[in-house]
C-alpha positions as MATLAB code, in Angstrom:
seq = 'MQIGDVYIFAGSGIGTGGAVSENRGLLEHISPALMGYLLSFLPQHDPLAESVPGGLLTSELVERLRGDNFCGYALARFSGEERGWLAFYRGRLLEAWRQTTYGHLCGTVAYRALQRELGQGTLSLYRLQPDDLPALVALTQGLSRITAMAANSVVVSDLVDSLVQEQFTGALVLEDGLVGRAWFFARGKRLFGGELPTEFREGHLHLVQAPSKAPPDLLEQARQEDQEQRAIRLSVVWNAAQEVLKEYMGRGAPSALERLRSIHTTDDPASLEKALRRWMSESLEPNAATLFDRLLRPTL';
ca = [
      91.524  137.510   97.538;
      94.735  135.650   98.935;
      94.830  132.317   98.131;
      98.319  131.301   99.630;
     101.545  129.226   98.877;
     100.950  126.641   96.449;
     103.024  123.417   96.029;
     102.369  120.866   93.572;
     103.932  117.195   93.400;
     106.715  116.777   90.920;
     107.148  113.998   88.140;
     109.442  112.372   90.839;
     106.450  112.073   93.172;
     108.438  114.403   95.739;
     106.914  117.853   96.240;
     108.558  121.312   97.517;
     105.886  121.278  100.758;
     105.499  119.365  103.727;
     103.175  116.569  103.791;
      99.256  116.764  103.608;
      97.658  113.840  105.639;
      94.078  114.455  106.369;
      93.207  116.538  103.447;
      90.280  115.072  101.917;
      89.117  117.689   99.117;
      85.683  117.938   98.701;
      84.485  114.620  100.426;
      83.487  116.846  103.378;
      81.810  118.998  101.129;
      79.904  117.827   98.298;
      77.417  114.946   97.661;
      78.743  111.523   95.907;
      76.029  112.497   93.089;
      77.647  115.787   92.610;
      81.021  113.995   92.429;
      80.169  111.791   89.915;
      78.870  114.150   87.812;
      81.907  116.429   87.999;
      83.876  113.757   87.091;
      81.628  112.501   84.239;
      83.103  116.076   82.417;
      86.453  115.555   82.819;
      88.429  115.391   79.204;
      87.699  112.558   77.092;
      89.663  113.723   74.380;
      92.710  110.948   74.390;
      90.696  107.607   74.903;
      92.590  104.451   75.350;
      89.448  102.323   75.790;
      85.641  103.336   75.999;
      82.593  101.840   77.560;
      84.431   98.275   77.614;
      82.891   95.735   80.410;
      84.230   96.687   83.915;
      85.476   92.995   84.726;
      88.169   94.002   82.280;
      89.338   95.889   85.220;
      92.179   93.123   86.889;
      95.057   93.194   88.400;
      96.841   92.095   85.409;
      95.666   95.341   83.769;
      96.743   97.933   86.653;
      99.917   96.558   86.066;
     100.287   97.004   82.772;
      99.164  100.860   83.010;
     101.700  100.705   85.735;
     104.571   99.456   83.301;
     103.356  102.107   80.732;
     103.689  105.060   82.995;
     100.453  105.545   82.367;
      98.846  109.388   82.754;
      95.223  109.726   82.986;
      92.168  108.323   84.866;
      89.504  105.414   84.516;
      85.997  106.238   84.588;
      83.425  103.463   85.931;
      79.607  103.627   84.998;
      77.155  101.734   86.928;
      73.286  101.874   86.633;
      71.174  104.358   88.522;
      74.101  106.735   87.187;
      76.469  106.053   89.881;
      80.143  106.635   89.145;
      83.582  104.975   90.054;
      86.726  106.819   89.137;
      90.777  105.805   89.549;
      93.937  108.115   88.578;
      97.310  107.486   87.685;
     100.258  109.164   87.516;
     103.023  107.908   85.834;
     101.919  104.483   86.446;
     101.251  104.816   90.420;
      97.466  104.615   91.337;
      97.160  107.854   93.255;
      93.230  108.041   93.793;
      90.241  105.693   93.721;
      87.061  106.960   94.244;
      83.444  105.259   94.446;
      80.342  106.672   94.502;
      77.406  105.176   96.913;
      73.953  106.359   97.725;
      74.757  107.399  101.444;
      78.530  108.686  101.190;
      82.094  108.495   99.016;
      84.412  105.434   98.929;
      88.218  106.408   98.125;
      91.575  104.949   98.760;
      92.048  101.336   98.612;
      88.324  101.003  100.269;
      87.539  102.183   96.857;
      89.775  100.462   94.848;
      88.801   96.963   96.211;
      84.989   97.872   95.944;
      85.512   98.963   92.011;
      87.061   95.478   91.575;
      84.526   93.691   92.807;
      81.439   95.468   91.246;
      82.856   96.473   87.949;
      81.384   93.211   86.382;
      78.202   94.983   86.704;
      79.288   98.487   85.084;
      81.145   99.863   82.097;
      85.212  101.210   82.257;
      86.640  103.925   80.077;
      90.321  104.961   80.399;
      91.504  108.438   79.159;
      94.966  109.643   78.786;
      96.083  113.081   80.275;
      99.331  114.848   80.607;
     101.529  114.674   83.584;
     100.643  117.927   84.969;
      96.589  117.678   84.809;
      96.550  114.830   87.519;
      97.759  116.898   90.801;
      94.529  119.727   90.130;
      92.140  116.478   89.865;
      93.397  114.965   92.724;
      92.698  118.224   94.807;
      89.009  116.561   94.426;
      89.032  114.174   97.064;
      93.033  115.113   98.347;
      93.435  118.687   98.348;
      93.137  121.210  100.824;
      90.222  123.350  101.251;
      90.928  126.536  100.565;
      87.692  127.861   99.998;
      84.134  126.002  101.156;
      81.006  126.804   99.779;
      81.256  130.708   99.332;
      78.031  132.138   97.643;
      79.005  132.561   94.187;
      77.312  136.225   93.612;
      79.811  137.247   96.295;
      82.963  136.593   94.047;
      84.444  139.174   91.908;
      85.684  136.545   89.432;
      88.260  138.762   87.570;
      90.073  139.436   91.288;
      89.514  135.491   92.024;
      91.190  134.642   88.740;
      93.966  137.464   89.166;
      94.467  135.784   92.500;
      95.187  132.269   91.339;
      97.349  133.382   88.660;
      99.113  135.183   90.846;
      99.523  132.280   93.400;
      99.960  130.018   90.536;
      97.541  127.924   92.155;
      97.190  124.327   91.530;
      94.141  122.955   91.959;
      90.093  122.823   91.295;
      87.377  125.599   91.289;
      84.139  123.956   92.210;
      80.616  126.131   91.374;
      77.912  123.623   93.327;
      74.252  124.612   92.166;
      72.109  121.872   93.877;
      72.908  118.663   92.154;
      75.008  119.623   89.171;
      77.676  121.966   89.406;
      80.850  122.754   87.028;
      84.524  122.465   87.742;
      87.370  124.622   86.378;
      90.994  122.928   87.007;
      94.358  124.907   87.252;
      98.272  124.229   87.137;
     100.542  127.174   88.447;
      97.754  129.655   87.620;
      96.565  128.338   84.194;
      93.364  127.117   83.381;
      93.495  123.181   82.209;
      91.268  121.145   79.510;
      89.802  124.857   78.094;
      86.700  126.325   79.228;
      86.665  129.951   80.330;
      85.236  130.856   83.667;
      81.920  133.506   83.307;
      82.551  137.036   83.893;
      80.439  136.697   86.884;
      78.715  133.929   89.017;
      74.677  134.514   89.746;
      74.133  131.595   92.153;
      75.406  128.532   93.720;
      78.235  128.491   96.052;
      82.097  128.192   95.180;
      84.267  125.645   96.760;
      88.223  125.835   95.963;
      90.841  122.757   96.628;
      94.211  123.477   96.347;
      96.734  120.171   95.219;
      98.472  117.942   97.449;
     102.060  119.176   98.313;
     103.490  115.932   97.584;
     102.177  112.948   95.479;
     100.002  110.427   97.260;
     101.178  107.123   98.227;
     100.509  104.384   95.335;
      97.132  102.453   96.201;
      98.406   99.741   94.839;
     101.296   99.445   97.477;
      99.364  100.182  100.039;
      96.550   97.774   99.143;
      99.332   95.053   99.137;
     100.913   96.362  102.214;
      97.036   95.764  104.039;
      96.847   91.964  102.189;
     100.186   91.059  103.946;
      98.726   92.324  107.282;
      95.369   90.676  107.121;
      96.957   87.524  105.788;
      99.868   87.691  108.742;
      96.794   88.341  111.236;
      94.835   85.272  109.650;
      97.711   83.196  109.932;
      98.359   83.867  113.757;
      94.568   83.442  114.345;
      94.664   79.929  113.027;
      98.191   78.883  114.340;
      96.931   79.502  117.631;
      93.356   77.944  116.955;
      95.521   74.645  115.960;
      98.005   75.058  119.133;
      94.389   75.037  121.440;
      93.470   71.795  119.609;
      96.723   70.458  119.855;
      96.697   71.369  123.919;
      93.011   69.469  124.219;
      94.062   66.343  122.461;
      97.737   66.071  122.723;
      98.575   67.420  126.429;
     102.354   67.909  126.821;
     103.131   66.950  123.603;
     101.553   69.792  122.041;
     104.075   72.120  121.644;
     106.785   69.547  119.849;
     103.824   68.714  117.604;
     103.230   72.623  116.851;
     106.326   73.133  115.937;
     106.266   69.981  113.540;
     103.173   71.326  111.898;
     104.645   74.697  111.688;
     108.082   72.872  109.909;
     105.624   71.112  107.528;
     103.065   73.610  106.340;
     105.052   77.083  105.308;
     102.477   78.339  103.245;
     101.351   81.914  104.053;
      98.015   81.509  102.309;
      95.409   81.139  105.339;
      93.118   79.505  103.276;
      95.232   76.670  102.160;
      96.573   76.414  105.989;
      93.185   76.106  107.461;
      92.254   72.919  105.127;
      95.882   71.225  105.581;
      95.403   71.485  109.076;
      91.931   70.453  109.269;
      92.565   67.221  107.090;
      95.852   66.335  109.413;
      93.481   67.030  112.483;
      90.551   64.522  111.106;
      93.121   61.960  110.150;
      95.860   62.005  112.783;
      93.594   62.951  116.097;
      90.130   62.187  115.144;
      87.218   64.269  113.849;
      86.066   65.891  116.537;
      89.436   67.618  116.629;
      88.343   69.144  113.324;
      85.384   70.248  114.857;
      87.102   72.390  117.743;
      89.537   73.500  115.110;
      86.401   75.396  113.183;
      84.569   76.598  116.336;
      87.941   78.256  117.511;
      88.250   80.096  114.160;
      84.749   80.801  113.840;
      83.541   81.304  117.026;
      79.748   82.224  115.419;
      79.046   78.479  113.960;
];
């Protein structure tokens, strides 16, 4: 069984292969419940914290993990056996995943969801070696090499020999209904112990290869998204203010808008809205502020 060329990201975050942009690991192939089940069996021999209140997952904690070059993962547990997961590689947040009833959340969407919801759950942090992380990230960002192959059709010894020969880095997953088992590899060597059985009698196999490059830092992505959303909202606020000024000041609107822009230089849309609303009520009339709100929120 030929697996193919394998590249993994190095400590610098730069791999030897080309970029992998659309790889989604097992997200298209297994249920969120099974993914959560697999993640709950990751190694837990080097805990930094266990079962602490999930509300401790703050921006400050993540920044501290970044500063400490933390390698490992955070496992979140919610009621109903739902799981969440964060993977850190030398302080960079490479993945966030959140189990839901209807599907997988991943990336910055999952990270924001975990920040919002962890107050109702618990959080555990476990250290891993840097070489362990690419194989784990393969679960959600890897290249799918084998999908839903009948497990009893695979000669295990041949598969293992091929993985060793190719110096494979990634994960082999056995799916058996709502439960399963995962074996992780780095350069053809098994991680975390756990021998493969001599044969598979039932279930389906999935094989996912680690990304060729270290994925982007989700924290940097989240910050960029926040900046973009702030810029969009600020533009909406100023456009609404411009329309109000046109309505109430006519030809004097452009110069009035320029003066307001020079006075109110905040990049916080909420603060800007409040300040402009107050100015309109005091300097124009209360109805101007009402029009301002209607322009900002057309459904009101």
